[in-house]
mmCIF file of N, CA and C in Angstrom:
data_model
loop_
_atom_site.group_PDB
_atom_site.id
_atom_site.type_symbol
_atom_site.label_atom_id
_atom_site.label_comp_id
_atom_site.label_asym_id
_atom_site.label_seq_id
_atom_site.Cartn_x
_atom_site.Cartn_y
_atom_site.Cartn_z
ATOM 1 N N MET A 12 0.752 -1.153 -0.052
ATOM 2 C CA MET A 12 -0.496 -0.167 -0.441
ATOM 3 C C MET A 12 1.105 1.442 -0.267
ATOM 4 N N ASN A 13 0.619 2.047 -1.351
ATOM 5 C CA ASN A 13 1.006 3.626 -1.272
ATOM 6 C C ASN A 13 0.131 4.828 -0.465
ATOM 7 N N ILE A 14 1.124 5.314 0.175
ATOM 8 C CA ILE A 14 0.491 6.377 0.772
ATOM 9 C C ILE A 14 0.787 7.527 0.809
ATOM 10 N N ALA A 15 0.380 8.522 1.115
ATOM 11 C CA ALA A 15 0.655 9.974 1.384
ATOM 12 C C ALA A 15 0.420 11.405 2.612
ATOM 13 N N ILE A 16 1.115 11.075 3.741
ATOM 14 C CA ILE A 16 1.203 12.115 4.822
ATOM 15 C C ILE A 16 1.226 13.365 4.446
ATOM 16 N N ILE A 17 0.063 14.204 4.827
ATOM 17 C CA ILE A 17 0.375 15.235 4.777
ATOM 18 C C ILE A 17 0.007 15.839 5.587
ATOM 19 N N THR A 18 0.589 16.965 5.986
ATOM 20 C CA THR A 18 0.925 17.219 7.122
ATOM 21 C C THR A 18 0.788 19.117 7.564
ATOM 22 N N ALA A 19 0.381 19.894 8.249
ATOM 23 C CA ALA A 19 -0.774 20.844 8.077
ATOM 24 C C ALA A 19 -0.652 21.204 9.463
ATOM 25 N N LYS A 20 0.592 21.515 10.637
ATOM 26 C CA LYS A 20 -0.352 22.300 11.522
ATOM 27 C C LYS A 20 -0.814 23.487 11.361
ATOM 28 N N GLY A 21 -1.999 23.525 12.634
ATOM 29 C CA GLY A 21 -2.201 25.105 12.832
ATOM 30 C C GLY A 21 -1.520 25.526 13.488
ATOM 31 N N GLY A 22 -1.982 26.977 13.988
ATOM 32 C CA GLY A 22 -1.568 27.660 14.824
ATOM 33 C C GLY A 22 0.448 28.280 14.441
ATOM 34 N N ASN A 23 0.203 28.170 13.028
ATOM 35 C CA ASN A 23 1.016 29.215 12.537
ATOM 36 C C ASN A 23 1.207 30.645 12.796
ATOM 37 N N LEU A 24 2.759 30.598 13.744
ATOM 38 C CA LEU A 24 2.922 31.712 13.783
ATOM 39 C C LEU A 24 3.397 33.158 12.982
ATOM 40 N N SER A 25 3.437 32.808 12.170
ATOM 41 C CA SER A 25 3.900 33.616 10.832
ATOM 42 C C SER A 25 2.236 34.162 10.224
ATOM 43 N N ILE A 26 1.860 32.759 10.106
ATOM 44 C CA ILE A 26 0.606 33.877 9.087
ATOM 45 C C ILE A 26 -0.584 31.681 9.411
ATOM 46 N N SER A 27 -1.446 33.278 10.405
ATOM 47 C CA SER A 27 -2.730 32.387 10.901
ATOM 48 C C SER A 27 -3.337 31.740 9.444
ATOM 49 N N ASN A 28 -3.454 29.961 10.306
ATOM 50 C CA ASN A 28 -4.573 29.953 9.450
ATOM 51 C C ASN A 28 -4.015 29.446 7.895
ATOM 52 N N LYS A 29 -2.983 29.229 7.860
ATOM 53 C CA LYS A 29 -1.988 29.559 6.518
ATOM 54 C C LYS A 29 -3.083 28.405 5.901
ATOM 55 N N ASN A 30 -2.778 27.242 6.037
ATOM 56 C CA ASN A 30 -3.286 25.812 5.180
ATOM 57 C C ASN A 30 -4.610 26.129 5.159
ATOM 58 N N LEU A 31 -5.551 26.857 5.663
ATOM 59 C CA LEU A 31 -6.724 26.948 5.309
ATOM 60 C C LEU A 31 -6.781 28.966 4.254
ATOM 61 N N ILE A 32 -5.558 28.849 4.303
ATOM 62 C CA ILE A 32 -6.115 30.591 3.069
ATOM 63 C C ILE A 32 -6.744 29.487 1.254
ATOM 64 N N LYS A 33 -7.967 30.401 0.858
ATOM 65 C CA LYS A 33 -8.078 30.013 -0.173
ATOM 66 C C LYS A 33 -7.470 30.542 -1.357
ATOM 67 N N ILE A 34 -7.126 30.710 -2.712
ATOM 68 C CA ILE A 34 -6.719 30.433 -3.775
ATOM 69 C C ILE A 34 -7.931 29.855 -4.952
ATOM 70 N N HIS A 35 -8.202 31.183 -5.375
ATOM 71 C CA HIS A 35 -9.485 30.584 -6.282
ATOM 72 C C HIS A 35 -10.688 29.841 -5.644
ATOM 73 N N GLY A 36 -10.842 30.366 -4.619
ATOM 74 C CA GLY A 36 -11.848 29.381 -3.674
ATOM 75 C C GLY A 36 -11.378 28.495 -3.315
ATOM 76 N N LYS A 37 -10.308 27.533 -3.246
ATOM 77 C CA LYS A 37 -10.200 26.317 -3.310
ATOM 78 C C LYS A 37 -8.940 27.275 -1.759
ATOM 79 N N THR A 38 -8.874 25.790 -0.272
ATOM 80 C CA THR A 38 -8.067 26.184 0.438
ATOM 81 C C THR A 38 -6.505 25.217 -0.172
ATOM 82 N N MET A 39 -5.179 26.286 0.174
ATOM 83 C CA MET A 39 -4.223 25.234 0.389
ATOM 84 C C MET A 39 -4.284 23.736 0.368
ATOM 85 N N LEU A 40 -4.387 23.882 1.485
ATOM 86 C CA LEU A 40 -4.690 22.117 2.496
ATOM 87 C C LEU A 40 -5.404 21.587 0.917
ATOM 88 N N SER A 41 -6.947 22.128 0.429
ATOM 89 C CA SER A 41 -7.755 21.169 -0.547
ATOM 90 C C SER A 41 -7.435 20.788 -1.461
ATOM 91 N N TYR A 42 -5.927 21.996 -2.322
ATOM 92 C CA TYR A 42 -5.543 21.465 -3.399
ATOM 93 C C TYR A 42 -3.769 20.144 -3.231
ATOM 94 N N VAL A 43 -3.609 20.419 -2.075
ATOM 95 C CA VAL A 43 -2.285 19.158 -1.835
ATOM 96 C C VAL A 43 -3.145 18.073 -1.238
ATOM 97 N N ILE A 44 -4.536 17.959 -1.149
ATOM 98 C CA ILE A 44 -4.807 17.061 -0.830
ATOM 99 C C ILE A 44 -6.066 16.541 -2.007
ATOM 100 N N ASN A 45 -6.499 16.993 -2.970
ATOM 101 C CA ASN A 45 -6.677 16.662 -4.075
ATOM 102 C C ASN A 45 -5.134 15.875 -5.059
ATOM 103 N N ALA A 46 -4.419 16.218 -4.939
ATOM 104 C CA ALA A 46 -3.322 16.718 -5.936
ATOM 105 C C ALA A 46 -2.758 14.207 -5.306
ATOM 106 N N ALA A 47 -3.227 14.868 -4.112
ATOM 107 C CA ALA A 47 -2.637 13.083 -3.668
ATOM 108 C C ALA A 47 -3.707 12.471 -3.827
ATOM 109 N N THR A 48 -5.424 12.970 -3.623
ATOM 110 C CA THR A 48 -5.935 11.791 -4.198
ATOM 111 C C THR A 48 -6.427 11.402 -5.522
ATOM 112 N N ASP A 49 -5.709 12.494 -6.161
ATOM 113 C CA ASP A 49 -5.600 12.098 -7.583
ATOM 114 C C ASP A 49 -3.951 11.376 -8.348
ATOM 115 N N ALA A 50 -2.916 10.782 -7.388
ATOM 116 C CA ALA A 50 -2.220 10.276 -7.744
ATOM 117 C C ALA A 50 -3.051 8.727 -7.975
ATOM 118 N N GLN A 51 -1.985 8.556 -8.775
ATOM 119 C CA GLN A 51 -2.666 7.267 -9.350
ATOM 120 C C GLN A 51 -2.664 6.320 -8.977
ATOM 121 N N LYS A 52 -0.975 6.023 -8.128
ATOM 122 C CA LYS A 52 -0.314 4.733 -7.470
ATOM 123 C C LYS A 52 -0.213 5.632 -5.125
ATOM 124 N N ILE A 53 -0.698 6.225 -5.245
ATOM 125 C CA ILE A 53 -0.973 6.625 -3.846
ATOM 126 C C ILE A 53 -3.182 6.457 -3.378
ATOM 127 N N ASP A 54 -2.357 4.918 -2.335
ATOM 128 C CA ASP A 54 -4.036 4.235 -2.553
ATOM 129 C C ASP A 54 -5.247 4.619 -0.943
ATOM 130 N N HIS A 55 -3.756 6.269 -0.292
ATOM 131 C CA HIS A 55 -4.556 6.179 0.841
ATOM 132 C C HIS A 55 -3.918 7.802 1.486
ATOM 133 N N VAL A 56 -4.631 8.772 1.590
ATOM 134 C CA VAL A 56 -4.633 9.896 2.597
ATOM 135 C C VAL A 56 -4.588 10.200 3.850
ATOM 136 N N PHE A 57 -3.254 11.054 4.640
ATOM 137 C CA PHE A 57 -3.280 11.474 5.964
ATOM 138 C C PHE A 57 -3.564 12.281 5.978
ATOM 139 N N VAL A 58 -4.260 12.671 7.392
ATOM 140 C CA VAL A 58 -3.352 14.104 7.072
ATOM 141 C C VAL A 58 -3.303 14.788 8.230
ATOM 142 N N SER A 59 -2.049 14.920 9.060
ATOM 143 C CA SER A 59 -1.670 14.787 10.582
ATOM 144 C C SER A 59 -1.664 16.166 10.842
ATOM 145 N N THR A 60 -2.604 16.592 11.522
ATOM 146 C CA THR A 60 -2.895 17.333 12.287
ATOM 147 C C THR A 60 -3.799 17.485 13.955
ATOM 148 N N GLU A 61 -3.262 18.571 14.688
ATOM 149 C CA GLU A 61 -3.939 19.378 16.387
ATOM 150 C C GLU A 61 -5.031 19.831 15.513
ATOM 151 N N CYS A 62 -5.252 21.020 14.815
ATOM 152 C CA CYS A 62 -6.106 22.061 14.515
ATOM 153 C C CYS A 62 -7.652 21.122 13.840
ATOM 154 N N GLY A 63 -8.933 21.294 14.752
ATOM 155 C CA GLY A 63 -9.538 21.115 14.458
ATOM 156 C C GLY A 63 -10.080 21.528 12.828
ATOM 157 N N LEU A 64 -10.349 23.002 12.392
ATOM 158 C CA LEU A 64 -10.659 24.046 11.249
ATOM 159 C C LEU A 64 -9.491 22.294 10.226
ATOM 160 N N ILE A 65 -8.630 21.876 10.272
ATOM 161 C CA ILE A 65 -7.915 21.221 9.297
ATOM 162 C C ILE A 65 -8.735 19.931 9.268
ATOM 163 N N LYS A 66 -8.649 19.774 10.154
ATOM 164 C CA LYS A 66 -9.063 18.230 10.151
ATOM 165 C C LYS A 66 -10.405 18.797 9.344
ATOM 166 N N GLU A 67 -11.807 19.393 10.003
ATOM 167 C CA GLU A 67 -12.984 19.787 9.005
ATOM 168 C C GLU A 67 -12.573 18.793 8.222
ATOM 169 N N GLU A 68 -12.062 20.657 7.260
ATOM 170 C CA GLU A 68 -11.017 20.626 6.205
ATOM 171 C C GLU A 68 -11.141 18.975 5.203
ATOM 172 N N ALA A 69 -9.471 18.773 5.728
ATOM 173 C CA ALA A 69 -9.126 17.704 5.483
ATOM 174 C C ALA A 69 -10.667 16.357 5.479
ATOM 175 N N ILE A 70 -11.530 16.091 6.124
ATOM 176 C CA ILE A 70 -12.707 15.059 6.289
ATOM 177 C C ILE A 70 -13.752 15.881 5.445
ATOM 178 N N ARG A 71 -13.801 16.549 4.404
ATOM 179 C CA ARG A 71 -14.620 17.160 4.016
ATOM 180 C C ARG A 71 -14.183 16.731 2.797
ATOM 181 N N LEU A 72 -12.822 16.014 2.337
ATOM 182 C CA LEU A 72 -12.448 16.210 0.828
ATOM 183 C C LEU A 72 -11.691 14.355 0.902
ATOM 184 N N ASN A 73 -12.094 13.972 2.127
ATOM 185 C CA ASN A 73 -12.001 12.106 2.180
ATOM 186 C C ASN A 73 -10.382 11.893 2.366
ATOM 187 N N ALA A 74 -10.310 12.702 3.058
ATOM 188 C CA ALA A 74 -8.842 12.142 3.639
ATOM 189 C C ALA A 74 -8.806 11.705 5.561
ATOM 190 N N GLU A 75 -8.243 11.117 5.094
ATOM 191 C CA GLU A 75 -8.021 10.562 7.093
ATOM 192 C C GLU A 75 -7.838 11.000 8.108
ATOM 193 N N ILE A 76 -7.497 10.995 8.823
ATOM 194 C CA ILE A 76 -6.940 12.311 9.988
ATOM 195 C C ILE A 76 -6.259 11.848 10.947
ATOM 196 N N ILE A 77 -5.287 11.545 11.084
ATOM 197 C CA ILE A 77 -4.119 11.052 12.286
ATOM 198 C C ILE A 77 -4.007 12.551 13.466
ATOM 199 N N ASP A 78 -4.219 12.445 14.455
ATOM 200 C CA ASP A 78 -4.578 13.384 15.101
ATOM 201 C C ASP A 78 -3.051 13.441 16.226
ATOM 202 N N ARG A 79 -2.560 14.703 15.632
ATOM 203 C CA ARG A 79 -1.076 14.573 16.526
ATOM 204 C C ARG A 79 -0.982 15.203 18.069
ATOM 205 N N PRO A 80 -0.243 14.305 18.394
ATOM 206 C CA PRO A 80 0.651 14.850 19.750
ATOM 207 C C PRO A 80 0.212 16.614 20.222
ATOM 208 N N LYS A 81 0.231 16.951 20.981
ATOM 209 C CA LYS A 81 0.013 18.697 21.221
ATOM 210 C C LYS A 81 1.949 19.104 21.021
ATOM 211 N N HIS A 82 2.837 17.760 22.294
ATOM 212 C CA HIS A 82 3.707 18.318 21.596
ATOM 213 C C HIS A 82 4.362 18.302 20.483
ATOM 214 N N LEU A 83 4.501 17.473 19.202
ATOM 215 C CA LEU A 83 4.690 17.603 18.387
ATOM 216 C C LEU A 83 3.990 18.770 17.112
ATOM 217 N N ALA A 84 2.796 19.809 18.065
ATOM 218 C CA ALA A 84 2.393 20.482 16.806
ATOM 219 C C ALA A 84 2.706 22.262 17.239
ATOM 220 N N THR A 85 3.652 22.282 18.295
ATOM 221 C CA THR A 85 4.506 23.195 19.334
ATOM 222 C C THR A 85 5.109 24.048 17.708
ATOM 223 N N PRO A 86 5.672 25.205 18.144
ATOM 224 C CA PRO A 86 6.178 26.359 16.857
ATOM 225 C C PRO A 86 7.135 25.156 17.008
ATOM 226 N N ASP A 87 7.981 24.993 17.664
ATOM 227 C CA ASP A 87 9.983 24.063 17.357
ATOM 228 C C ASP A 87 9.616 22.999 17.628
ATOM 229 N N ALA A 88 8.989 22.196 17.672
ATOM 230 C CA ALA A 88 7.924 20.498 17.193
ATOM 231 C C ALA A 88 9.003 19.785 15.879
ATOM 232 N N ASN A 89 10.318 19.446 16.453
ATOM 233 C CA ASN A 89 10.842 18.855 14.545
ATOM 234 C C ASN A 89 9.873 17.971 14.121
ATOM 235 N N HIS A 90 9.657 18.395 12.267
ATOM 236 C CA HIS A 90 9.038 17.733 11.480
ATOM 237 C C HIS A 90 9.438 16.269 11.386
ATOM 238 N N GLY A 91 10.485 16.220 11.430
ATOM 239 C CA GLY A 91 10.540 14.608 11.317
ATOM 240 C C GLY A 91 9.806 13.596 12.759
ATOM 241 N N ASP A 92 9.506 14.271 13.396
ATOM 242 C CA ASP A 92 9.240 13.984 14.428
ATOM 243 C C ASP A 92 7.502 13.502 13.975
ATOM 244 N N ALA A 93 6.996 14.688 13.809
ATOM 245 C CA ALA A 93 5.907 14.491 13.120
ATOM 246 C C ALA A 93 5.413 13.722 11.696
ATOM 247 N N ILE A 94 6.458 14.404 11.348
ATOM 248 C CA ILE A 94 6.098 12.480 10.630
ATOM 249 C C ILE A 94 6.861 11.682 10.767
ATOM 250 N N LEU A 95 7.357 10.835 11.776
ATOM 251 C CA LEU A 95 7.640 9.148 12.140
ATOM 252 C C LEU A 95 6.042 9.296 12.967
ATOM 253 N N HIS A 96 5.594 9.893 13.616
ATOM 254 C CA HIS A 96 4.306 9.833 14.588
ATOM 255 C C HIS A 96 3.423 9.655 13.435
ATOM 256 N N ALA A 97 3.285 9.946 11.765
ATOM 257 C CA ALA A 97 2.064 9.905 11.408
ATOM 258 C C ALA A 97 2.436 8.412 10.613
ATOM 259 N N ALA A 98 3.485 8.538 9.985
ATOM 260 C CA ALA A 98 3.674 6.975 9.574
ATOM 261 C C ALA A 98 3.817 6.031 10.461
ATOM 262 N N MET A 99 3.730 6.219 11.594
ATOM 263 C CA MET A 99 3.434 5.347 12.795
ATOM 264 C C MET A 99 2.394 4.670 13.216
ATOM 265 N N GLU A 100 1.239 6.043 13.589
ATOM 266 C CA GLU A 100 -0.347 5.480 12.859
ATOM 267 C C GLU A 100 -0.565 5.245 12.397
ATOM 268 N N ALA A 101 -0.037 5.409 10.711
ATOM 269 C CA ALA A 101 -0.984 4.765 9.554
ATOM 270 C C ALA A 101 -0.759 3.432 9.561
ATOM 271 N N GLU A 102 0.661 3.188 9.715
ATOM 272 C CA GLU A 102 1.584 1.476 10.116
ATOM 273 C C GLU A 102 -0.263 0.688 11.111
ATOM 274 N N LYS A 103 -0.407 1.325 11.906
ATOM 275 C CA LYS A 103 -1.225 0.414 13.172
ATOM 276 C C LYS A 103 -2.562 0.143 12.497
ATOM 277 N N LYS A 104 -3.424 1.331 11.236
ATOM 278 C CA LYS A 104 -4.044 1.438 10.798
ATOM 279 C C LYS A 104 -4.212 0.079 9.255
ATOM 280 N N LEU A 105 -3.603 0.472 8.966
ATOM 281 C CA LEU A 105 -3.581 -0.412 7.578
ATOM 282 C C LEU A 105 -2.321 -1.659 7.021
ATOM 283 N N LYS A 106 -2.010 -1.931 9.117
ATOM 284 C CA LYS A 106 -0.999 -2.923 8.382
ATOM 285 C C LYS A 106 -0.285 -2.615 8.057
ATOM 286 N N GLN A 107 0.220 -2.752 6.408
ATOM 287 C CA GLN A 107 1.083 -2.087 6.250
ATOM 288 C C GLN A 107 1.336 -1.175 4.992
ATOM 289 N N ILE A 108 2.279 -0.985 5.091
ATOM 290 C CA ILE A 108 2.442 0.251 4.238
ATOM 291 C C ILE A 108 3.750 -0.082 3.370
ATOM 292 N N ASP A 109 4.157 0.414 1.742
ATOM 293 C CA ASP A 109 4.997 -0.408 1.017
ATOM 294 C C ASP A 109 5.827 1.379 0.047
ATOM 295 N N ASN A 110 4.859 2.067 0.214
ATOM 296 C CA ASN A 110 5.740 3.082 0.671
ATOM 297 C C ASN A 110 4.767 4.666 1.274
ATOM 298 N N VAL A 111 5.871 5.948 1.670
ATOM 299 C CA VAL A 111 5.829 6.918 2.337
ATOM 300 C C VAL A 111 5.424 7.863 1.174
ATOM 301 N N THR A 112 4.785 8.969 1.153
ATOM 302 C CA THR A 112 5.038 9.895 0.692
ATOM 303 C C THR A 112 4.781 11.437 1.268
ATOM 304 N N ILE A 113 5.722 11.918 1.953
ATOM 305 C CA ILE A 113 5.391 13.091 2.614
ATOM 306 C C ILE A 113 4.667 14.949 1.491
ATOM 307 N N LEU A 114 3.953 14.934 2.119
ATOM 308 C CA LEU A 114 3.673 16.671 1.488
ATOM 309 C C LEU A 114 3.223 17.418 2.322
ATOM 310 N N LEU A 115 3.616 18.597 2.302
ATOM 311 C CA LEU A 115 3.531 19.672 3.101
ATOM 312 C C LEU A 115 2.023 20.778 2.705
ATOM 313 N N GLY A 116 0.993 20.521 3.965
ATOM 314 C CA GLY A 116 -0.342 21.394 3.901
ATOM 315 C C GLY A 116 -0.674 22.206 3.076
ATOM 316 N N ASN A 117 0.876 23.079 3.005
ATOM 317 C CA ASN A 117 0.097 23.888 2.403
ATOM 318 C C ASN A 117 1.629 24.185 1.364
#
C-alpha cells in the first residue's frame, strides 16, 4: 500500500491558518489533498494535524485524520518527529505500508 501523509499544523506564528487560506476559492490544503487523491500510485491519504479546522477540511475532502499530539504541534517541534508519528499511526491502521509520500499542507 502506498500512502501520502500531509502535515498541516495549526497555530502558525507567521501566517494565521495558512493551510486554510483560499486561492481561487479553494484552500491551500485542498490543492494538496486533491493532488494526493488524484495520484494514481497513492492508495490512501492521511492528514496529520492537531487543528479542528484543518481536520474538518480534510474530512470534507475524504482524507483520513491522524491526531497530532500537542508536543508535536508546537512552534519548535521537529517536523521529522511529526512525520514519524504519522507514519507509525498510519501503519497501525493499515497494517502494511510499502511507500510513504510526504506532502506539506501549504
